[in-house]
CSV table of C-alpha atoms and ligand atoms in Angstrom, one decimal:
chain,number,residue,atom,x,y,z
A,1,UNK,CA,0.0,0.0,0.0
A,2,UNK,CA,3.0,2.1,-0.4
A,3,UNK,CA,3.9,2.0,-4.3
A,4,UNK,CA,4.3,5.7,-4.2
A,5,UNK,CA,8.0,5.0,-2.5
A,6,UNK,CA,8.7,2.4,-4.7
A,7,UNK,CA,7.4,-1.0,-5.8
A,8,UNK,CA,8.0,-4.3,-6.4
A,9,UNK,CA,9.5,-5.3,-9.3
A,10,UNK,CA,7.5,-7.7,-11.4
A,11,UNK,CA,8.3,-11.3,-12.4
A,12,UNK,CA,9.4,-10.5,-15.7
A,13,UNK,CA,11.6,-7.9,-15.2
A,14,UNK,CA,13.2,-10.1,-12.7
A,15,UNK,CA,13.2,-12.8,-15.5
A,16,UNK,CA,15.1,-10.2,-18.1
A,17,UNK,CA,17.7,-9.2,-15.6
A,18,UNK,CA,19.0,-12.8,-14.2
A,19,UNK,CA,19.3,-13.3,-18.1
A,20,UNK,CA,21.5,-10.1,-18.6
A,21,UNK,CA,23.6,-10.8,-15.9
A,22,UNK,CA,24.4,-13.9,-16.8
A,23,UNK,CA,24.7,-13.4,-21.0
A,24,UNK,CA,25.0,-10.0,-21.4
A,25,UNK,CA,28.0,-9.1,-18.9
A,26,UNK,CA,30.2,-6.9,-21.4
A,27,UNK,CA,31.2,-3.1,-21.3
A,28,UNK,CA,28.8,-1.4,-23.5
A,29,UNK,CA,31.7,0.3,-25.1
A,30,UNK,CA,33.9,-2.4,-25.9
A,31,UNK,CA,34.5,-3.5,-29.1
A,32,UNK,CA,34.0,-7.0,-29.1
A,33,UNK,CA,31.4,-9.3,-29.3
A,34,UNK,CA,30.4,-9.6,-25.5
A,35,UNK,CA,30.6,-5.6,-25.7
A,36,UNK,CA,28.6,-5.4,-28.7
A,37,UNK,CA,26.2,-7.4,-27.7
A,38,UNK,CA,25.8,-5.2,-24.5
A,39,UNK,CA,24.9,-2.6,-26.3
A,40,UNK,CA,22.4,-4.0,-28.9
A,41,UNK,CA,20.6,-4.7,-25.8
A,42,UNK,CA,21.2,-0.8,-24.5
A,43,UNK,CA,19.6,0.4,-27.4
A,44,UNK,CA,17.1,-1.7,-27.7
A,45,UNK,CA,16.3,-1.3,-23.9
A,46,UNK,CA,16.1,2.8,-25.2
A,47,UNK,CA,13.9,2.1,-27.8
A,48,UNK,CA,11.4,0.3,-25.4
A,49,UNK,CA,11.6,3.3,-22.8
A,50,UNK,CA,10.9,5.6,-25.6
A,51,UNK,CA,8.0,3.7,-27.0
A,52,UNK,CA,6.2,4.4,-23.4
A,53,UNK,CA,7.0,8.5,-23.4
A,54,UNK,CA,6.3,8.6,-27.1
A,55,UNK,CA,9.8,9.4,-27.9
A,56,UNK,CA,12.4,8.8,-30.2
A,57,UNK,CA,15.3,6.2,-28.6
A,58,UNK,CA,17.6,9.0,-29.1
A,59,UNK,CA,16.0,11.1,-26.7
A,60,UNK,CA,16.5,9.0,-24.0
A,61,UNK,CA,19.3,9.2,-21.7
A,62,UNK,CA,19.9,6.9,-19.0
A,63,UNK,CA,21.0,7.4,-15.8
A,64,UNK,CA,20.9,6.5,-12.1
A,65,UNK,CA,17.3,7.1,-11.2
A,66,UNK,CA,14.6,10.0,-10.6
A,67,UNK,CA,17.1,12.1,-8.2
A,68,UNK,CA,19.9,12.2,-10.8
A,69,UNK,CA,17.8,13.1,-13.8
A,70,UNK,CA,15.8,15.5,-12.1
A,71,UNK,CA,19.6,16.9,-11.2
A,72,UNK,CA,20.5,17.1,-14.7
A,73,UNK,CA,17.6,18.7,-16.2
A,74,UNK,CA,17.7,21.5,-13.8
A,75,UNK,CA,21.6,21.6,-13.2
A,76,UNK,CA,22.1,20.9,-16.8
A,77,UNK,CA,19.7,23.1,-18.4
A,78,UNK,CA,20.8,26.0,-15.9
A,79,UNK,CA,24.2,26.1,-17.0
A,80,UNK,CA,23.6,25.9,-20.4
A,81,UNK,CA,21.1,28.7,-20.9
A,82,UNK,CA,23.5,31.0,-18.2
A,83,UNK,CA,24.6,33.4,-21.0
A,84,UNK,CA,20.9,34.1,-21.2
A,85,UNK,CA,18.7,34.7,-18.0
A,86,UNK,CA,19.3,33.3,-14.4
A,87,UNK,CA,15.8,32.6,-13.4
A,88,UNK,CA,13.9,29.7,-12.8
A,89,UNK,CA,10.3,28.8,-12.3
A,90,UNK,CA,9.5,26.0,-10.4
A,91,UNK,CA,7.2,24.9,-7.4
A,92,UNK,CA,6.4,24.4,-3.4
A,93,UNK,CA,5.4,21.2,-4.1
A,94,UNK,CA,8.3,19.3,-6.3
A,95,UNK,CA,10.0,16.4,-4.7
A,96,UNK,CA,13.6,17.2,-3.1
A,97,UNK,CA,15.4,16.2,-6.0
A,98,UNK,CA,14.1,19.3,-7.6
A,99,UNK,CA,13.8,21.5,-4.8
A,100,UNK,CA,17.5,21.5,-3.7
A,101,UNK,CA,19.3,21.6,-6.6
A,102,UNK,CA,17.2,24.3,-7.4
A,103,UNK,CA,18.2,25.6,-3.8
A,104,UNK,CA,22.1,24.6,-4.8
A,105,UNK,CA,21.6,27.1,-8.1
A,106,UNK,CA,20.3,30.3,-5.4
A,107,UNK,CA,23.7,30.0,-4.1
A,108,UNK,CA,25.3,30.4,-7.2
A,109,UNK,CA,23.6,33.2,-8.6
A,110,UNK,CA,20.1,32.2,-10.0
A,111,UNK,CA,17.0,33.2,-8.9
A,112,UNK,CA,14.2,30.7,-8.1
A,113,UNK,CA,10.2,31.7,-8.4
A,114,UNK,CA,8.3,28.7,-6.0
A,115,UNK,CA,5.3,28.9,-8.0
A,116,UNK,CA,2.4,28.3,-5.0
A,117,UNK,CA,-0.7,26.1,-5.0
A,118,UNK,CA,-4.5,26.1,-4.7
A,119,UNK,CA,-5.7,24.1,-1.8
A,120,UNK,CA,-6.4,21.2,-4.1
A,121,UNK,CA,-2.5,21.2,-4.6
A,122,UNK,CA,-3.1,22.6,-8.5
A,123,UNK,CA,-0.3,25.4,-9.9
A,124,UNK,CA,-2.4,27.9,-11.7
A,125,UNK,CA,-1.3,28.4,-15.2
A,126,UNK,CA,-1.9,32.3,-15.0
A,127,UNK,CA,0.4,32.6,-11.7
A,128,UNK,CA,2.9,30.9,-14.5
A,129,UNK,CA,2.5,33.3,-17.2
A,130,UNK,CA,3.0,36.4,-14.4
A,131,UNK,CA,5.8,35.0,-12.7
A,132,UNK,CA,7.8,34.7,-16.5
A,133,UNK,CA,10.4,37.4,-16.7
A,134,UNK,CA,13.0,38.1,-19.6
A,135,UNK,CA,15.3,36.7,-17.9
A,136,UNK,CA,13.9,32.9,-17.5
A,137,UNK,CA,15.4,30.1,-18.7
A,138,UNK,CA,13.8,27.1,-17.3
A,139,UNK,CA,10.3,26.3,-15.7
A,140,UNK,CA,10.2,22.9,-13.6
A,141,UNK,CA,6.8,21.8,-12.9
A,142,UNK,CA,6.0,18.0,-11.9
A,143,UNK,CA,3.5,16.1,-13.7
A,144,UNK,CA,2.0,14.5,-10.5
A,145,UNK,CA,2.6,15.0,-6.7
A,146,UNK,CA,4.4,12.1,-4.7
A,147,UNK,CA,2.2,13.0,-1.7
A,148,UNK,CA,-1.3,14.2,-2.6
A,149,UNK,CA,-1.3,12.7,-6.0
A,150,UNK,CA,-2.0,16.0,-8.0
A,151,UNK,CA,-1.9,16.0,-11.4
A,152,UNK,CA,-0.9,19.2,-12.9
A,153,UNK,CA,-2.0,20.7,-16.3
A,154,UNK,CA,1.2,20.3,-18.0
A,155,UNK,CA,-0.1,20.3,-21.6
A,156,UNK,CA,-1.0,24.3,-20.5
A,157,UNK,CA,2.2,25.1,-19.4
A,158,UNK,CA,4.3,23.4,-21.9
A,159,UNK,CA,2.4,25.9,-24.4
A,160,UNK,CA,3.3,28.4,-22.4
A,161,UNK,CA,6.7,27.9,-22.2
A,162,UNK,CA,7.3,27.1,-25.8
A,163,UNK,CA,5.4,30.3,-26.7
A,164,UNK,CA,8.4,31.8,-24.4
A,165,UNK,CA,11.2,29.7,-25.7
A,166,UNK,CA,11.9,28.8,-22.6
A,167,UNK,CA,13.0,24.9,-21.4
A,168,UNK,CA,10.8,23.1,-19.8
A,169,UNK,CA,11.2,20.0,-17.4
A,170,UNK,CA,8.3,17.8,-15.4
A,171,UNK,CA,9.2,15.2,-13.1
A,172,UNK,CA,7.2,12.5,-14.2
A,173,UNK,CA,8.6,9.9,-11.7
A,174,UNK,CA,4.9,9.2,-10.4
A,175,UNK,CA,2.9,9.3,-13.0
A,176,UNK,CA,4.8,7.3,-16.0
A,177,UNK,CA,3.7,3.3,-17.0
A,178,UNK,CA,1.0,4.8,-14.1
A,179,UNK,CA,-0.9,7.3,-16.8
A,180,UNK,CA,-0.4,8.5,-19.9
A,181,UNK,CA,2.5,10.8,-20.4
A,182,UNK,CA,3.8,11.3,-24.0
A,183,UNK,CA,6.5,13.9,-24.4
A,184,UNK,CA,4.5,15.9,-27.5
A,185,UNK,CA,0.9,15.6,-25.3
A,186,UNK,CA,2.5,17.3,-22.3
A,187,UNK,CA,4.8,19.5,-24.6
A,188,UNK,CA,8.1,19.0,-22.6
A,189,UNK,CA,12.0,19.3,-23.3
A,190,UNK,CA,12.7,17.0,-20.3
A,191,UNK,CA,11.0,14.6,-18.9
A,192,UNK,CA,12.8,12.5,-15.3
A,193,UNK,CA,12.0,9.1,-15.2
A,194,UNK,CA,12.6,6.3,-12.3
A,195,UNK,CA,12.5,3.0,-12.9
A,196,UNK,CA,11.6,1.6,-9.3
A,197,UNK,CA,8.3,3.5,-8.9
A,198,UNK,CA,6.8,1.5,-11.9
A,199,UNK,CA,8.0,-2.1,-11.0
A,200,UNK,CA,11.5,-2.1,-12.2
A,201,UNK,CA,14.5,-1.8,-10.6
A,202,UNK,CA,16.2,0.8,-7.8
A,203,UNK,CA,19.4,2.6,-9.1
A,204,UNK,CA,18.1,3.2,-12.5
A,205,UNK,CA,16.7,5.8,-14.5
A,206,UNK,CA,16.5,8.0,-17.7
A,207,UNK,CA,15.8,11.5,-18.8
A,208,UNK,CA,14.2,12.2,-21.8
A,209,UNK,CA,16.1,15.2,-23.6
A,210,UNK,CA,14.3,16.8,-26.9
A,211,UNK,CA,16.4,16.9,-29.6
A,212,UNK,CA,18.3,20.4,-29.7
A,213,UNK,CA,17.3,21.2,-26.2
A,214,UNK,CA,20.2,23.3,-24.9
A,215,UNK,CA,21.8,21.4,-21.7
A,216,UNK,CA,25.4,19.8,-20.2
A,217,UNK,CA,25.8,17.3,-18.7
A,218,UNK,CA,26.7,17.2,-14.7
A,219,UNK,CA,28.4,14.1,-14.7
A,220,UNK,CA,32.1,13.9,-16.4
A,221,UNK,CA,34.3,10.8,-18.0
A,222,UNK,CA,34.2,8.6,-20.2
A,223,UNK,CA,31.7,10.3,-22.4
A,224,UNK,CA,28.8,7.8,-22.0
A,225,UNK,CA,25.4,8.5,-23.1
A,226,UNK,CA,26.6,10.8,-25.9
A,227,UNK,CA,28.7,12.8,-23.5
A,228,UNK,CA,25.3,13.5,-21.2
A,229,UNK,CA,26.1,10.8,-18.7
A,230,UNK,CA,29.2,9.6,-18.0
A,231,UNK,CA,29.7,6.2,-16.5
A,232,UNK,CA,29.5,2.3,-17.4
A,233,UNK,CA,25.7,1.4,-18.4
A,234,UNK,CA,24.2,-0.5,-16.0
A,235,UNK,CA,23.2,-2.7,-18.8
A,236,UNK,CA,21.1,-5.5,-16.3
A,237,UNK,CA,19.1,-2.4,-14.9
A,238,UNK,CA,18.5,-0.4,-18.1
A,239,UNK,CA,17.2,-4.0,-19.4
A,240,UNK,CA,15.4,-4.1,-16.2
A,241,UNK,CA,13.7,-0.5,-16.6
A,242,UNK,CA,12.9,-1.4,-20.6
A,243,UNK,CA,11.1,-4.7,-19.0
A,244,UNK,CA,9.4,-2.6,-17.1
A,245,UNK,CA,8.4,-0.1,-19.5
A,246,UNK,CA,7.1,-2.3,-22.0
A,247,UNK,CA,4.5,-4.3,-19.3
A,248,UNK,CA,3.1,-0.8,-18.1
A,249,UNK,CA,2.5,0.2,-21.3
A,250,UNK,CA,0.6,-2.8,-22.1
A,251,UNK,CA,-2.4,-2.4,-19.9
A,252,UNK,CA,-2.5,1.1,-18.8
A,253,UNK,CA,-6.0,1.9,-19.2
A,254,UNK,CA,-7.4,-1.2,-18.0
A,255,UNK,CA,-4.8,-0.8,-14.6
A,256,UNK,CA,-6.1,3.1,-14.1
A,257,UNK,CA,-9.8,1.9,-14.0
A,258,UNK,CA,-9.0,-0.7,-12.0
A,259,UNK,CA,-7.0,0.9,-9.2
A,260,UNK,CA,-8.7,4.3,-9.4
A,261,UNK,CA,-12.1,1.8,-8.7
A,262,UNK,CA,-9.8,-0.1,-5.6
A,263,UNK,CA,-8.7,3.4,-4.5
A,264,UNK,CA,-12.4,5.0,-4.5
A,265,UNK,CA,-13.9,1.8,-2.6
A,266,UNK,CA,-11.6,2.6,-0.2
A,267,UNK,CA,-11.4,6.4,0.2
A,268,UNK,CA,-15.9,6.3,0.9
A,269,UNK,CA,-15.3,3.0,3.1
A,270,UNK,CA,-13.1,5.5,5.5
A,271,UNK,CA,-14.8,8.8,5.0
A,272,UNK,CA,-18.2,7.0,5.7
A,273,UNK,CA,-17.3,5.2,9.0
A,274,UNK,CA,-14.8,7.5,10.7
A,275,UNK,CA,-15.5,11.0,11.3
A,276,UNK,CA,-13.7,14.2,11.0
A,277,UNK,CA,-11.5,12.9,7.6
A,278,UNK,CA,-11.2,14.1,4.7
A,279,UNK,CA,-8.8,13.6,1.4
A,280,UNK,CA,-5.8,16.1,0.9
A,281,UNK,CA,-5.2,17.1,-2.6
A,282,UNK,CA,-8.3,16.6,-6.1
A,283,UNK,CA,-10.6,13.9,-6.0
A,284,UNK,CA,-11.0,14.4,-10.0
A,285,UNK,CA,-7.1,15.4,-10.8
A,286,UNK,CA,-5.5,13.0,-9.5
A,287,UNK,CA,-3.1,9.8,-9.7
A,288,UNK,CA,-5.3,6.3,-9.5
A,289,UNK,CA,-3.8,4.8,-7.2
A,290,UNK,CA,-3.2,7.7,-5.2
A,291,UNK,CA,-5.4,8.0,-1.7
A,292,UNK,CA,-4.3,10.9,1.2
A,293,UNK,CA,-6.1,10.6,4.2
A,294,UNK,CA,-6.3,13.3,6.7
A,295,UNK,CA,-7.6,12.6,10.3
A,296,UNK,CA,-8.3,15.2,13.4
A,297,UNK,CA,-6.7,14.2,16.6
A,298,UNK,CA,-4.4,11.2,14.9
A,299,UNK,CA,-0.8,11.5,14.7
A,300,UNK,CA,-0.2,10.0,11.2
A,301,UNK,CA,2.6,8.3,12.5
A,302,UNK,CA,0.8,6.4,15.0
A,303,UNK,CA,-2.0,4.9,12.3
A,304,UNK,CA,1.6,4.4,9.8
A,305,UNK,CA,2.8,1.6,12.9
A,306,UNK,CA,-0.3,0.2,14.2
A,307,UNK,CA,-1.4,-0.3,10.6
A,308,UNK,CA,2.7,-2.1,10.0
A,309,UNK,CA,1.6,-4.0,12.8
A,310,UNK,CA,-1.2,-5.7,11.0
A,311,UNK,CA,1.3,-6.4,7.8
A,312,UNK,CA,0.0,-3.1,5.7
A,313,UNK,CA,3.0,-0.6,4.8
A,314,UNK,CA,1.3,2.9,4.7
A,315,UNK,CA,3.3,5.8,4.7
A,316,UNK,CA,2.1,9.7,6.4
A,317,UNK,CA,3.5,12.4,3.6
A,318,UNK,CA,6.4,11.5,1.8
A,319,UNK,CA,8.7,8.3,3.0
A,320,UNK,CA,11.6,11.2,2.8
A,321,UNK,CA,10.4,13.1,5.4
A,322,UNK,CA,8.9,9.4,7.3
A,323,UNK,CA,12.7,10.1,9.9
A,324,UNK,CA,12.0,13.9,10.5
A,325,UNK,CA,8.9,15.3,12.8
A,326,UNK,CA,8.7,18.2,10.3
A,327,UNK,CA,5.4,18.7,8.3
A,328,UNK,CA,5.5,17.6,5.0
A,329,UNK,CA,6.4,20.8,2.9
A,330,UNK,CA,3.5,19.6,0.5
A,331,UNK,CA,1.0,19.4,3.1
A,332,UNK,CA,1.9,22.6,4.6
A,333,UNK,CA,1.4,24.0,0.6
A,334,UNK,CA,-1.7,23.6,0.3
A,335,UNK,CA,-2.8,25.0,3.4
A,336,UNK,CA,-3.1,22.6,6.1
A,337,UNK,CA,-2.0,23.7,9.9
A,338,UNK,CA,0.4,21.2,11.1
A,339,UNK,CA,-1.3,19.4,13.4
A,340,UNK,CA,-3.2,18.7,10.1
A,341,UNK,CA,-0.7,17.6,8.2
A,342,UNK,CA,0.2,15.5,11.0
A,343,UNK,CA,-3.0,13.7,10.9
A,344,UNK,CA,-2.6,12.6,7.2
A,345,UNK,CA,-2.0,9.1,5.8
A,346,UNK,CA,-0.7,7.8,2.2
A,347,UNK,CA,-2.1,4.5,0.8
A,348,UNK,CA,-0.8,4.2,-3.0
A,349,UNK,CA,-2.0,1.0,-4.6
A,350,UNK,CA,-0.2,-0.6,-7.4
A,351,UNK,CA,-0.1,-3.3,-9.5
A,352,UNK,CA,-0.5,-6.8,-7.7
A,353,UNK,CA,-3.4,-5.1,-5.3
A,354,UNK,CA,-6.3,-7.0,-5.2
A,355,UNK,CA,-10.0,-6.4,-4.1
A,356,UNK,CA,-10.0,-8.1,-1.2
A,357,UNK,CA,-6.4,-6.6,0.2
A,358,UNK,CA,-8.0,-3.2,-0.5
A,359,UNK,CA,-11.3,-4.6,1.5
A,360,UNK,CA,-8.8,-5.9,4.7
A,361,UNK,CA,-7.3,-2.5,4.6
A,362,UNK,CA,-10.3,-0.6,5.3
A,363,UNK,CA,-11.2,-2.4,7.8
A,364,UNK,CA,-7.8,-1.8,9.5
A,365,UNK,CA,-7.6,1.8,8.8
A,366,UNK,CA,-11.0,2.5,10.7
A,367,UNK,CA,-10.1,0.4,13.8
A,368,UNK,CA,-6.9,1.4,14.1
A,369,UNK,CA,-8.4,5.4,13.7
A,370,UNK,CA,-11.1,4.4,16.0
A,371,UNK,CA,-9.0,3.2,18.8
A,372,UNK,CA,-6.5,5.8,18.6
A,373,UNK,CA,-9.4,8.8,18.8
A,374,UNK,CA,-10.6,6.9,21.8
A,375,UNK,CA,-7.1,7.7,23.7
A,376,UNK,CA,-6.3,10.9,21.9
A,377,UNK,CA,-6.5,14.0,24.6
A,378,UNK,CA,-7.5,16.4,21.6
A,379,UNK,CA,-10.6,15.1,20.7
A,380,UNK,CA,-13.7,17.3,21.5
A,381,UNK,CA,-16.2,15.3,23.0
B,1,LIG,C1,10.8,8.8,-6.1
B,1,LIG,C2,10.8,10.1,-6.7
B,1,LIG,C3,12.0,10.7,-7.1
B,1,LIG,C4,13.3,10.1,-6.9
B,1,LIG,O1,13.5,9.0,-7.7
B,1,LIG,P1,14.7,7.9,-7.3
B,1,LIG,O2,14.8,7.0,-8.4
B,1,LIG,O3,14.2,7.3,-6.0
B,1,LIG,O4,15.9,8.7,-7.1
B,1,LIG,C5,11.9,11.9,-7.8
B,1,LIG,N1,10.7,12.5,-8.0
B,1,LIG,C6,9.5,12.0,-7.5
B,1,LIG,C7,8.2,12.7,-7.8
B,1,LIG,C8,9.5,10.8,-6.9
B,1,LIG,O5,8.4,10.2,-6.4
């Protein structure tokens, strides 16, 4: 119940990678045939990413996951565009691996617009177009929320930003092989991509790069990945995260219907039987298997280990922030008071979720918030 912080990876993927690591062991870059080989299978594995963004293979770079292509989309793209602006336009919401590199570029001499959001956890495309200047050179907006589930209206500010010229990234870690997200719908330069959060492996990832997009790499050496990612291919993981690819892309409607249904069943189950609850972020723009629970007079933290107590792995805000008593900066964004925030609870189904898991997990949730109310000392009586 916690596929928002990453998820298992499926049989086949499994499957492809004990093949690799046994047959297809060679450097990439070698010359001969166990290197060749190698890297037939890294371009085919691009090929197969590409066919799930709707891009071309040479689009796609690969690298060590969501954090580091989210690094080099904003690192990248700042330094390349230097000569012509030092602002950026981003959000309160992103995930850290936007937020602080964005924070590491203040100290350097850009200038960082933290676009806010509506209570629903939307960005509003007209606070967008106001907060452009001359001087911009790169808008970061993500395409859904980790934490609430938000889907933003990309599509609008893509527009917008080509109309500018100006680059523009989303972090699509959540929402691709989850919903649809093809580079010319959304109208991106980059695009981050993780290959854990949709049933591949951890330590991989790519970045999708539009042709003529002006960027540099972060990363320096051997000249990998066209010169945009230095480093040995992890050839077993990139075959891991094609594996991947190509399975979500196979049932994708069916799986949104599906969970979104799961995720509904359970969102009325809770909101009916336990009072004082409601659910942070859209009910209509929103991820499907995304469900954010807020409670009065529940630490979120308490329901997290008295639900992992009964075998179901919740999480309260983001599983970054799961060590530190802080509110989540997401929460706290769209307007909640922190004790608020510190009543909310994340269930993300995924994949191998069934009905009656979803059932058992209701059921949980409103004992376990039922017999913490009874001992909590804040509750109005
Ligand atoms: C998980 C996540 C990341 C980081 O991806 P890793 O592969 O774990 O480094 C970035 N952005 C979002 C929205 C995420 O959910």
């Amino acid at each position: 119940m916690d596929h928002a912080s990453t998820t298992p990876m499926a049989p086949e993927v499994i499957e492809a990678m004990a093949a690799a690591f046994v047959e297809i062991f060679g450097n990439a870059s070698s010359l001969h045939q166990p290197g060749l080989s190698a890297r037939a299978a890294l371009e085919e594995a691009r090929e197969r990413v590409a066919g799930l963004i709707g891009a071309e293979a040479g689009e796609v770079y690969f690298t060590s996951g969501g954090t580091e292509s989210d690094n080099l989309a904003i690192r990248g793209a700042a330094l390349a565009n230097r000569d012509r602006g030092r602002h950026i336009i981003t959000t309160t919401i992103e995930h850290p691996a936007v937020l602080e590199p964005c924070k590491a570029l203040e100290k350097e001499g850009f200038e960082v617009t933290y676009l806010p959001v509506t209570r629903e956890g939307l960005v509003e495309v007209e606070a967008l177009e106001a907060a452009i200047r001359e001087d911009t050179i790169l808008i970061s907006i993500m395409h859904a929320n980790n934490e609430i589930g938000t889907i933003q209206p990309i599509a609008e500010a893509g527009e917008i930003a080509r109309s500018r010229g100006i680059v523009f990234h989303t972090d699509a870690v959540q929402t691709v092989g989850k919903i649809p997200a093809k580079v010319d719908d959304l109208g991106v330069d980059l695009l981050s991509i993780s290959s854990h959060k949709l049933h591949g492996p951890k330590g991989v990832g790519a970045l999708y790069i539009r042709k003529k997009t002006p960027i540099e790499p972060i990363i320096f050496g051997g000249g990998h990945e066209r010169g945009m990612r230095s480093g040995t291919e992890n050839v077993p993981g990139i075959i891991g995260l094609a594996a991947a690819s190509e399975l979500a892309g196979r049932n994708l409607e069916e799986e949104m219907v599906r969970i979104s249904g799961m995720r509904d069943r359970l969102a009325d189950y809770v909101l009916e039987r336990v009072e004082d609850t409601w659910v942070n972020g859209s009910r209509t723009k929103r991820l499907p298997n995304n469900l954010n629970l807020g409670f009065s007079f529940i630490e979120g933290e308490a329901l997290l280990l008295r639900l992992d107590a009964k075998g179901i792995a919740v999480s309260t805000g983001s599983a970054c922030s799961s060590k530190k008593t802080v509110a989540s900066h997401v929460l706290t964004a769209i307007g909640l008071r922190p004790q608020e925030a510190h009543g909310s609870l994340r269930v993300t189904l995924g994949r191998e979720n069934t009905d009656e898991e979803v059932d058992r997990v209701g059921e949980a949730i409103v004992e376990v918030a039922e017999s913490l109310r009874a001992m909590s000392p804040f509750r109005r009586s």
